[in-house]
Amino acid sequence: MPRTDTMRLRPLSLGDEHVFTEWARDEEFRAANGWPERDHDGHLRHWRRLIEAPPPELIRLAVEVDEEVVGYADLHGLAPDTRELGIAIGPSSRWGQGLGQRAIKTALTYGFSVLDLSRIWAETHETNARAKKLFDATGFIETGRHGTDTYRGEEVSLVQYAVERPY
């Protein structure tokens, strides 16, 4: 059967928690995304809460390719014209296939066209070469380096990026 390989974003729905909970078994994915170690039921409870009652400042959308959840995209914040973008592609066996870049581009289109944002920003750890490469490849410009955070057990600088809505 031919593949269409179409990517789309959709609201999270009950049932997605099982996909995300499976990703939690992937140590590399969990470490790269800063997920805490929880038992299986703890992950299920966490994801069900996010699906049923997300915080008002978080828009988290499932990233699907051919109706299979391959990630999620966040647009975080309450400002009317700007949001912080975050993505995760899982499990780690899917990394390196171009899904992250496509997810970012799809999320940017959503943010600029559906939410009518004028600016989308992102932040990553200085030592996260994979994320830095994704932001560079999708039109983000580095805007600063402020603060530190723990990444993979090490205190590292944070790098901020932004992209403006194309007119």
Short mmCIF file of N, CA and C in Angstrom, two decimals:
data_model
loop_
_atom_site.label_atom_id
_atom_site.label_comp_id
_atom_site.label_asym_id
_atom_site.label_seq_id
_atom_site.Cartn_x
_atom_site.Cartn_y
_atom_site.Cartn_z
N MET A 1 0.85 -1.18 0.00
CA MET A 1 0.00 0.00 0.00
C MET A 1 0.89 1.24 0.00
N PRO A 2 0.65 2.21 -0.86
CA PRO A 2 1.49 3.42 -0.91
C PRO A 2 1.29 4.29 0.33
N ARG A 3 2.38 4.91 0.76
CA ARG A 3 2.33 5.83 1.90
C ARG A 3 2.17 7.26 1.40
N THR A 4 1.33 8.00 2.08
CA THR A 4 1.19 9.41 1.75
C THR A 4 2.12 10.25 2.58
N ASP A 5 2.49 9.76 3.76
CA ASP A 5 3.42 10.44 4.65
C ASP A 5 2.98 11.87 4.95
N THR A 6 1.71 12.05 5.25
CA THR A 6 1.19 13.37 5.57
C THR A 6 1.31 13.64 7.06
N MET A 7 1.72 14.84 7.40
CA MET A 7 1.85 15.24 8.79
C MET A 7 0.75 16.23 9.10
N ARG A 8 0.18 16.08 10.30
CA ARG A 8 -0.82 17.05 10.74
C ARG A 8 -0.73 17.19 12.25
N LEU A 9 -1.27 18.30 12.75
CA LEU A 9 -1.41 18.54 14.18
C LEU A 9 -2.87 18.38 14.53
N ARG A 10 -3.12 17.84 15.73
CA ARG A 10 -4.49 17.74 16.22
C ARG A 10 -4.47 17.86 17.74
N PRO A 11 -5.59 18.24 18.33
CA PRO A 11 -5.64 18.28 19.80
C PRO A 11 -5.37 16.89 20.38
N LEU A 12 -4.75 16.86 21.54
CA LEU A 12 -4.57 15.59 22.24
C LEU A 12 -5.94 15.03 22.58
N SER A 13 -6.05 13.70 22.60
CA SER A 13 -7.30 13.06 22.96
C SER A 13 -7.00 11.85 23.84
N LEU A 14 -8.01 11.45 24.61
CA LEU A 14 -7.84 10.28 25.45
C LEU A 14 -7.45 9.10 24.58
N GLY A 15 -6.50 8.36 25.01
CA GLY A 15 -5.89 7.29 24.25
C GLY A 15 -4.45 7.64 23.91
N ASP A 16 -4.18 8.94 23.69
CA ASP A 16 -2.81 9.38 23.40
C ASP A 16 -1.89 9.12 24.58
N GLU A 17 -2.43 9.11 25.79
CA GLU A 17 -1.59 8.91 26.97
C GLU A 17 -0.84 7.58 26.92
N HIS A 18 -1.42 6.60 26.26
CA HIS A 18 -0.75 5.30 26.14
C HIS A 18 0.48 5.39 25.25
N VAL A 19 0.40 6.18 24.19
CA VAL A 19 1.55 6.38 23.31
C VAL A 19 2.67 7.06 24.07
N PHE A 20 2.35 8.17 24.74
CA PHE A 20 3.38 8.93 25.45
C PHE A 20 3.96 8.13 26.61
N THR A 21 3.15 7.34 27.27
CA THR A 21 3.64 6.51 28.36
C THR A 21 4.62 5.45 27.84
N GLU A 22 4.38 4.94 26.65
CA GLU A 22 5.33 4.00 26.05
C GLU A 22 6.68 4.67 25.79
N TRP A 23 6.65 5.93 25.36
CA TRP A 23 7.90 6.64 25.10
C TRP A 23 8.73 6.77 26.38
N ALA A 24 8.06 6.80 27.53
CA ALA A 24 8.76 6.94 28.80
C ALA A 24 9.66 5.75 29.10
N ARG A 25 9.45 4.63 28.42
CA ARG A 25 10.31 3.46 28.59
C ARG A 25 11.65 3.64 27.87
N ASP A 26 11.71 4.59 26.97
CA ASP A 26 12.90 4.87 26.17
C ASP A 26 13.81 5.82 26.96
N GLU A 27 14.87 5.29 27.54
CA GLU A 27 15.74 6.09 28.39
C GLU A 27 16.36 7.27 27.65
N GLU A 28 16.76 7.07 26.40
CA GLU A 28 17.37 8.15 25.62
C GLU A 28 16.35 9.27 25.38
N PHE A 29 15.13 8.91 25.03
CA PHE A 29 14.07 9.91 24.84
C PHE A 29 13.82 10.67 26.13
N ARG A 30 13.67 9.92 27.22
CA ARG A 30 13.37 10.54 28.52
C ARG A 30 14.49 11.51 28.93
N ALA A 31 15.74 11.11 28.76
CA ALA A 31 16.87 11.96 29.13
C ALA A 31 16.92 13.23 28.27
N ALA A 32 16.73 13.07 26.97
CA ALA A 32 16.81 14.22 26.06
C ALA A 32 15.68 15.22 26.29
N ASN A 33 14.53 14.74 26.75
CA ASN A 33 13.38 15.61 26.93
C ASN A 33 13.15 16.02 28.39
N GLY A 34 14.02 15.57 29.28
CA GLY A 34 13.92 15.96 30.67
C GLY A 34 12.72 15.37 31.39
N TRP A 35 12.24 14.24 30.91
CA TRP A 35 11.09 13.60 31.57
C TRP A 35 11.55 12.92 32.84
N PRO A 36 10.79 13.07 33.91
CA PRO A 36 11.17 12.39 35.15
C PRO A 36 10.91 10.89 35.04
N GLU A 37 11.62 10.15 35.86
CA GLU A 37 11.38 8.71 35.91
C GLU A 37 10.18 8.48 36.82
N ARG A 38 9.14 7.90 36.25
CA ARG A 38 7.92 7.56 36.99
C ARG A 38 7.57 6.12 36.65
N ASP A 39 6.72 5.53 37.47
CA ASP A 39 6.23 4.21 37.08
C ASP A 39 5.18 4.38 35.98
N HIS A 40 4.81 3.27 35.37
CA HIS A 40 3.87 3.29 34.24
C HIS A 40 2.59 4.03 34.59
N ASP A 41 1.99 3.72 35.74
CA ASP A 41 0.73 4.37 36.13
C ASP A 41 0.93 5.86 36.39
N GLY A 42 2.09 6.24 36.90
CA GLY A 42 2.38 7.66 37.13
C GLY A 42 2.41 8.43 35.83
N HIS A 43 3.01 7.85 34.80
CA HIS A 43 3.01 8.51 33.48
C HIS A 43 1.59 8.60 32.91
N LEU A 44 0.82 7.52 33.04
CA LEU A 44 -0.57 7.55 32.55
C LEU A 44 -1.36 8.65 33.24
N ARG A 45 -1.24 8.76 34.55
CA ARG A 45 -1.98 9.80 35.30
C ARG A 45 -1.55 11.20 34.84
N HIS A 46 -0.25 11.39 34.70
CA HIS A 46 0.27 12.69 34.26
C HIS A 46 -0.32 13.09 32.92
N TRP A 47 -0.28 12.18 31.95
CA TRP A 47 -0.78 12.49 30.61
C TRP A 47 -2.29 12.66 30.57
N ARG A 48 -3.01 11.86 31.34
CA ARG A 48 -4.48 12.03 31.37
C ARG A 48 -4.85 13.40 31.91
N ARG A 49 -4.13 13.86 32.94
CA ARG A 49 -4.40 15.21 33.49
C ARG A 49 -4.15 16.27 32.42
N LEU A 50 -3.04 16.14 31.69
CA LEU A 50 -2.74 17.12 30.64
C LEU A 50 -3.77 17.11 29.52
N ILE A 51 -4.29 15.95 29.21
CA ILE A 51 -5.29 15.83 28.14
C ILE A 51 -6.64 16.36 28.60
N GLU A 52 -7.05 15.98 29.80
CA GLU A 52 -8.38 16.35 30.28
C GLU A 52 -8.46 17.78 30.80
N ALA A 53 -7.39 18.29 31.38
CA ALA A 53 -7.42 19.63 31.98
C ALA A 53 -6.07 20.32 31.77
N PRO A 54 -5.75 20.68 30.53
CA PRO A 54 -4.46 21.34 30.29
C PRO A 54 -4.44 22.72 30.95
N PRO A 55 -3.27 23.16 31.37
CA PRO A 55 -3.18 24.52 31.91
C PRO A 55 -3.55 25.53 30.83
N PRO A 56 -4.13 26.65 31.21
CA PRO A 56 -4.61 27.61 30.19
C PRO A 56 -3.51 28.17 29.30
N GLU A 57 -2.28 28.16 29.78
CA GLU A 57 -1.18 28.72 28.99
C GLU A 57 -0.55 27.73 28.01
N LEU A 58 -1.05 26.48 27.99
CA LEU A 58 -0.44 25.45 27.16
C LEU A 58 -1.38 24.95 26.07
N ILE A 59 -0.92 25.08 24.82
CA ILE A 59 -1.56 24.40 23.70
C ILE A 59 -0.61 23.28 23.32
N ARG A 60 -1.00 22.05 23.60
CA ARG A 60 -0.18 20.88 23.23
C ARG A 60 -0.97 20.09 22.20
N LEU A 61 -0.35 19.90 21.05
CA LEU A 61 -0.99 19.23 19.92
C LEU A 61 -0.22 17.96 19.56
N ALA A 62 -0.95 16.90 19.26
CA ALA A 62 -0.32 15.68 18.79
C ALA A 62 0.18 15.91 17.37
N VAL A 63 1.36 15.39 17.08
CA VAL A 63 1.92 15.39 15.73
C VAL A 63 1.68 14.00 15.17
N GLU A 64 0.95 13.95 14.07
CA GLU A 64 0.64 12.66 13.44
C GLU A 64 1.23 12.59 12.04
N VAL A 65 1.69 11.40 11.70
CA VAL A 65 2.06 11.09 10.32
C VAL A 65 1.23 9.86 9.95
N ASP A 66 0.43 10.01 8.92
CA ASP A 66 -0.46 8.94 8.49
C ASP A 66 -1.26 8.37 9.66
N GLU A 67 -1.80 9.27 10.46
CA GLU A 67 -2.69 8.95 11.59
C GLU A 67 -2.00 8.21 12.74
N GLU A 68 -0.67 8.23 12.77
CA GLU A 68 0.08 7.66 13.88
C GLU A 68 0.76 8.79 14.64
N VAL A 69 0.60 8.83 15.95
CA VAL A 69 1.23 9.87 16.76
C VAL A 69 2.73 9.62 16.78
N VAL A 70 3.49 10.62 16.32
CA VAL A 70 4.95 10.54 16.28
C VAL A 70 5.59 11.62 17.14
N GLY A 71 4.78 12.45 17.76
CA GLY A 71 5.32 13.52 18.58
C GLY A 71 4.24 14.43 19.09
N TYR A 72 4.69 15.51 19.71
CA TYR A 72 3.76 16.56 20.10
C TYR A 72 4.46 17.90 19.95
N ALA A 73 3.66 18.94 19.76
CA ALA A 73 4.15 20.30 19.63
C ALA A 73 3.43 21.16 20.66
N ASP A 74 4.19 21.98 21.34
CA ASP A 74 3.64 22.91 22.34
C ASP A 74 3.76 24.33 21.84
N LEU A 75 2.72 25.10 22.07
CA LEU A 75 2.78 26.56 21.94
C LEU A 75 2.34 27.08 23.30
N HIS A 76 3.31 27.61 24.02
CA HIS A 76 3.13 27.91 25.43
C HIS A 76 3.17 29.41 25.68
N GLY A 77 2.25 29.89 26.49
CA GLY A 77 2.23 31.29 26.89
C GLY A 77 0.83 31.86 26.80
N LEU A 78 0.68 33.04 27.36
CA LEU A 78 -0.63 33.69 27.36
C LEU A 78 -0.66 34.99 26.57
N ALA A 79 0.49 35.46 26.10
CA ALA A 79 0.52 36.70 25.32
C ALA A 79 -0.27 36.49 24.03
N PRO A 80 -0.99 37.53 23.59
CA PRO A 80 -1.83 37.36 22.40
C PRO A 80 -1.05 37.22 21.09
N ASP A 81 0.22 37.67 21.05
CA ASP A 81 0.93 37.68 19.77
C ASP A 81 2.21 36.87 19.73
N THR A 82 2.58 36.23 20.84
CA THR A 82 3.82 35.45 20.86
C THR A 82 3.66 34.23 21.76
N ARG A 83 4.31 33.14 21.39
CA ARG A 83 4.29 31.89 22.18
C ARG A 83 5.66 31.24 22.09
N GLU A 84 5.92 30.38 23.08
CA GLU A 84 7.12 29.56 23.07
C GLU A 84 6.80 28.21 22.43
N LEU A 85 7.63 27.80 21.49
CA LEU A 85 7.47 26.53 20.81
C LEU A 85 8.34 25.46 21.46
N GLY A 86 7.77 24.29 21.60
CA GLY A 86 8.52 23.12 22.02
C GLY A 86 8.00 21.93 21.26
N ILE A 87 8.89 20.99 20.94
CA ILE A 87 8.43 19.77 20.26
C ILE A 87 9.14 18.57 20.88
N ALA A 88 8.53 17.43 20.70
CA ALA A 88 9.16 16.16 21.05
C ALA A 88 8.73 15.14 20.01
N ILE A 89 9.67 14.39 19.51
CA ILE A 89 9.41 13.28 18.58
C ILE A 89 9.80 12.01 19.31
N GLY A 90 8.92 11.02 19.28
CA GLY A 90 9.23 9.80 20.02
C GLY A 90 8.77 8.56 19.29
N PRO A 91 9.36 7.47 19.68
CA PRO A 91 10.51 7.31 20.56
C PRO A 91 11.80 7.71 19.85
N SER A 92 12.94 7.55 20.52
CA SER A 92 14.21 8.01 19.95
C SER A 92 14.58 7.27 18.66
N SER A 93 14.01 6.11 18.42
CA SER A 93 14.29 5.39 17.17
C SER A 93 13.78 6.16 15.95
N ARG A 94 12.92 7.15 16.16
CA ARG A 94 12.40 7.97 15.05
C ARG A 94 13.27 9.18 14.76
N TRP A 95 14.23 9.47 15.62
CA TRP A 95 15.08 10.63 15.42
C TRP A 95 15.93 10.46 14.17
N GLY A 96 16.27 11.58 13.54
CA GLY A 96 17.12 11.55 12.36
C GLY A 96 16.37 11.26 11.07
N GLN A 97 15.04 11.27 11.11
CA GLN A 97 14.24 10.99 9.92
C GLN A 97 13.57 12.24 9.35
N GLY A 98 13.90 13.41 9.90
CA GLY A 98 13.32 14.65 9.42
C GLY A 98 11.98 15.01 10.05
N LEU A 99 11.50 14.19 10.98
CA LEU A 99 10.20 14.46 11.60
C LEU A 99 10.22 15.72 12.46
N GLY A 100 11.31 15.97 13.17
CA GLY A 100 11.40 17.15 14.02
C GLY A 100 11.32 18.43 13.21
N GLN A 101 12.05 18.47 12.11
CA GLN A 101 12.02 19.65 11.25
C GLN A 101 10.63 19.87 10.67
N ARG A 102 10.00 18.80 10.23
CA ARG A 102 8.64 18.92 9.69
C ARG A 102 7.65 19.33 10.77
N ALA A 103 7.83 18.81 11.98
CA ALA A 103 6.92 19.17 13.08
C ALA A 103 7.06 20.64 13.43
N ILE A 104 8.29 21.16 13.44
CA ILE A 104 8.49 22.58 13.73
C ILE A 104 7.83 23.42 12.65
N LYS A 105 8.04 23.09 11.40
CA LYS A 105 7.43 23.87 10.31
C LYS A 105 5.91 23.83 10.37
N THR A 106 5.35 22.66 10.71
CA THR A 106 3.90 22.53 10.83
C THR A 106 3.39 23.36 12.00
N ALA A 107 4.11 23.33 13.11
CA ALA A 107 3.72 24.12 14.29
C ALA A 107 3.83 25.62 14.01
N LEU A 108 4.84 26.03 13.27
CA LEU A 108 4.96 27.45 12.91
C LEU A 108 3.78 27.89 12.05
N THR A 109 3.42 27.08 11.08
CA THR A 109 2.27 27.39 10.24
C THR A 109 1.01 27.53 11.10
N TYR A 110 0.82 26.61 12.02
CA TYR A 110 -0.33 26.67 12.92
C TYR A 110 -0.30 27.95 13.76
N GLY A 111 0.85 28.23 14.36
CA GLY A 111 0.96 29.41 15.21
C GLY A 111 0.71 30.70 14.48
N PHE A 112 1.27 30.82 13.27
CA PHE A 112 1.13 32.06 12.52
C PHE A 112 -0.24 32.18 11.85
N SER A 113 -0.78 31.08 11.34
CA SER A 113 -2.04 31.18 10.60
C SER A 113 -3.27 30.97 11.48
N VAL A 114 -3.26 30.00 12.36
CA VAL A 114 -4.44 29.71 13.18
C VAL A 114 -4.50 30.63 14.41
N LEU A 115 -3.36 30.77 15.11
CA LEU A 115 -3.34 31.60 16.32
C LEU A 115 -3.04 33.07 16.03
N ASP A 116 -2.65 33.36 14.79
CA ASP A 116 -2.34 34.72 14.35
C ASP A 116 -1.22 35.35 15.18
N LEU A 117 -0.22 34.54 15.52
CA LEU A 117 0.92 35.05 16.28
C LEU A 117 1.83 35.86 15.36
N SER A 118 2.56 36.80 15.93
CA SER A 118 3.52 37.55 15.15
C SER A 118 4.94 37.07 15.40
N ARG A 119 5.14 36.37 16.52
CA ARG A 119 6.49 35.90 16.87
C ARG A 119 6.37 34.58 17.63
N ILE A 120 7.26 33.65 17.31
CA ILE A 120 7.34 32.39 18.04
C ILE A 120 8.80 32.23 18.46
N TRP A 121 8.99 31.91 19.72
CA TRP A 121 10.35 31.76 20.23
C TRP A 121 10.55 30.35 20.79
N ALA A 122 11.78 30.00 21.00
CA ALA A 122 12.12 28.69 21.52
C ALA A 122 13.39 28.80 22.34
N GLU A 123 13.64 27.79 23.13
CA GLU A 123 14.82 27.78 23.98
C GLU A 123 15.34 26.35 24.06
N THR A 124 16.64 26.21 24.07
CA THR A 124 17.24 24.89 24.24
C THR A 124 18.53 25.02 25.03
N HIS A 125 19.04 23.89 25.41
CA HIS A 125 20.28 23.84 26.16
C HIS A 125 21.47 23.96 25.21
N GLU A 126 22.50 24.67 25.64
CA GLU A 126 23.70 24.89 24.83
C GLU A 126 24.27 23.58 24.28
N THR A 127 24.20 22.52 25.04
CA THR A 127 24.80 21.25 24.62
C THR A 127 23.84 20.36 23.82
N ASN A 128 22.62 20.83 23.55
CA ASN A 128 21.67 20.05 22.77
C ASN A 128 21.84 20.38 21.28
N ALA A 129 22.85 19.77 20.68
CA ALA A 129 23.19 20.06 19.29
C ALA A 129 22.05 19.72 18.33
N ARG A 130 21.32 18.66 18.63
CA ARG A 130 20.21 18.25 17.75
C ARG A 130 19.14 19.35 17.69
N ALA A 131 18.75 19.89 18.83
CA ALA A 131 17.73 20.94 18.86
C ALA A 131 18.24 22.22 18.21
N LYS A 132 19.48 22.59 18.49
CA LYS A 132 20.04 23.79 17.89
C LYS A 132 20.05 23.68 16.37
N LYS A 133 20.40 22.52 15.85
CA LYS A 133 20.41 22.30 14.41
C LYS A 133 19.00 22.42 13.83
N LEU A 134 18.00 21.88 14.55
CA LEU A 134 16.61 21.98 14.09
C LEU A 134 16.15 23.44 14.01
N PHE A 135 16.45 24.21 15.05
CA PHE A 135 16.02 25.62 15.04
C PHE A 135 16.71 26.38 13.91
N ASP A 136 17.99 26.15 13.72
CA ASP A 136 18.71 26.81 12.63
C ASP A 136 18.11 26.45 11.27
N ALA A 137 17.74 25.19 11.10
CA ALA A 137 17.23 24.70 9.81
C ALA A 137 15.81 25.16 9.52
N THR A 138 15.10 25.63 10.54
CA THR A 138 13.69 26.02 10.33
C THR A 138 13.46 27.52 10.42
N GLY A 139 14.52 28.30 10.27
CA GLY A 139 14.37 29.74 10.16
C GLY A 139 14.47 30.52 11.46
N PHE A 140 14.73 29.86 12.56
CA PHE A 140 14.90 30.57 13.83
C PHE A 140 16.25 31.27 13.84
N ILE A 141 16.28 32.41 14.50
CA ILE A 141 17.51 33.18 14.68
C ILE A 141 17.83 33.19 16.17
N GLU A 142 19.09 32.95 16.51
CA GLU A 142 19.49 33.02 17.91
C GLU A 142 19.34 34.45 18.40
N THR A 143 18.65 34.62 19.54
CA THR A 143 18.39 35.96 20.07
C THR A 143 19.10 36.24 21.39
N GLY A 144 19.67 35.22 22.00
CA GLY A 144 20.38 35.46 23.25
C GLY A 144 20.70 34.18 23.98
N ARG A 145 21.44 34.36 25.04
CA ARG A 145 21.82 33.26 25.93
C ARG A 145 21.64 33.77 27.35
N HIS A 146 20.62 33.26 27.99
CA HIS A 146 20.28 33.74 29.33
C HIS A 146 19.90 32.56 30.21
N GLY A 147 20.51 32.50 31.35
CA GLY A 147 20.14 31.50 32.33
C GLY A 147 20.81 30.15 32.09
N THR A 148 20.58 29.27 33.04
CA THR A 148 21.10 27.91 32.96
C THR A 148 20.02 26.94 33.39
N ASP A 149 20.23 25.68 33.05
CA ASP A 149 19.30 24.62 33.42
C ASP A 149 20.08 23.31 33.40
N THR A 150 19.56 22.33 34.09
CA THR A 150 20.20 21.02 34.09
C THR A 150 19.74 20.23 32.87
N TYR A 151 20.71 19.74 32.12
CA TYR A 151 20.44 18.93 30.94
C TYR A 151 21.37 17.73 30.98
N ARG A 152 20.77 16.55 31.01
CA ARG A 152 21.52 15.31 31.07
C ARG A 152 22.53 15.32 32.22
N GLY A 153 22.06 15.84 33.37
CA GLY A 153 22.86 15.81 34.58
C GLY A 153 23.91 16.90 34.71
N GLU A 154 23.94 17.84 33.78
CA GLU A 154 24.95 18.89 33.78
C GLU A 154 24.27 20.25 33.71
N GLU A 155 24.77 21.22 34.46
CA GLU A 155 24.26 22.58 34.42
C GLU A 155 24.81 23.27 33.17
N VAL A 156 23.93 23.69 32.27
CA VAL A 156 24.37 24.28 31.00
C VAL A 156 23.60 25.57 30.71
N SER A 157 24.16 26.39 29.85
CA SER A 157 23.53 27.64 29.42
C SER A 157 22.32 27.36 28.55
N LEU A 158 21.38 28.29 28.58
CA LEU A 158 20.19 28.22 27.73
C LEU A 158 20.36 29.18 26.56
N VAL A 159 19.95 28.72 25.37
CA VAL A 159 20.05 29.51 24.15
C VAL A 159 18.63 29.79 23.67
N GLN A 160 18.32 31.07 23.42
CA GLN A 160 17.00 31.46 22.95
C GLN A 160 17.05 31.75 21.45
N TYR A 161 15.94 31.40 20.79
CA TYR A 161 15.75 31.59 19.36
C TYR A 161 14.38 32.22 19.13
N ALA A 162 14.21 32.85 17.99
CA ALA A 162 12.90 33.40 17.63
C ALA A 162 12.75 33.43 16.12
N VAL A 163 11.50 33.44 15.69
CA VAL A 163 11.17 33.62 14.29
C VAL A 163 9.93 34.51 14.23
N GLU A 164 9.94 35.43 13.27
CA GLU A 164 8.83 36.36 13.09
C GLU A 164 7.90 35.83 12.00
N ARG A 165 6.63 36.20 12.10
CA ARG A 165 5.66 35.79 11.07
C ARG A 165 6.05 36.37 9.73
N PRO A 166 6.08 35.53 8.71
CA PRO A 166 6.37 36.05 7.37
C PRO A 166 5.13 36.80 6.85
N TYR A 167 5.36 37.94 6.22
CA TYR A 167 4.23 38.72 5.71
C TYR A 167 4.16 38.65 4.22
#
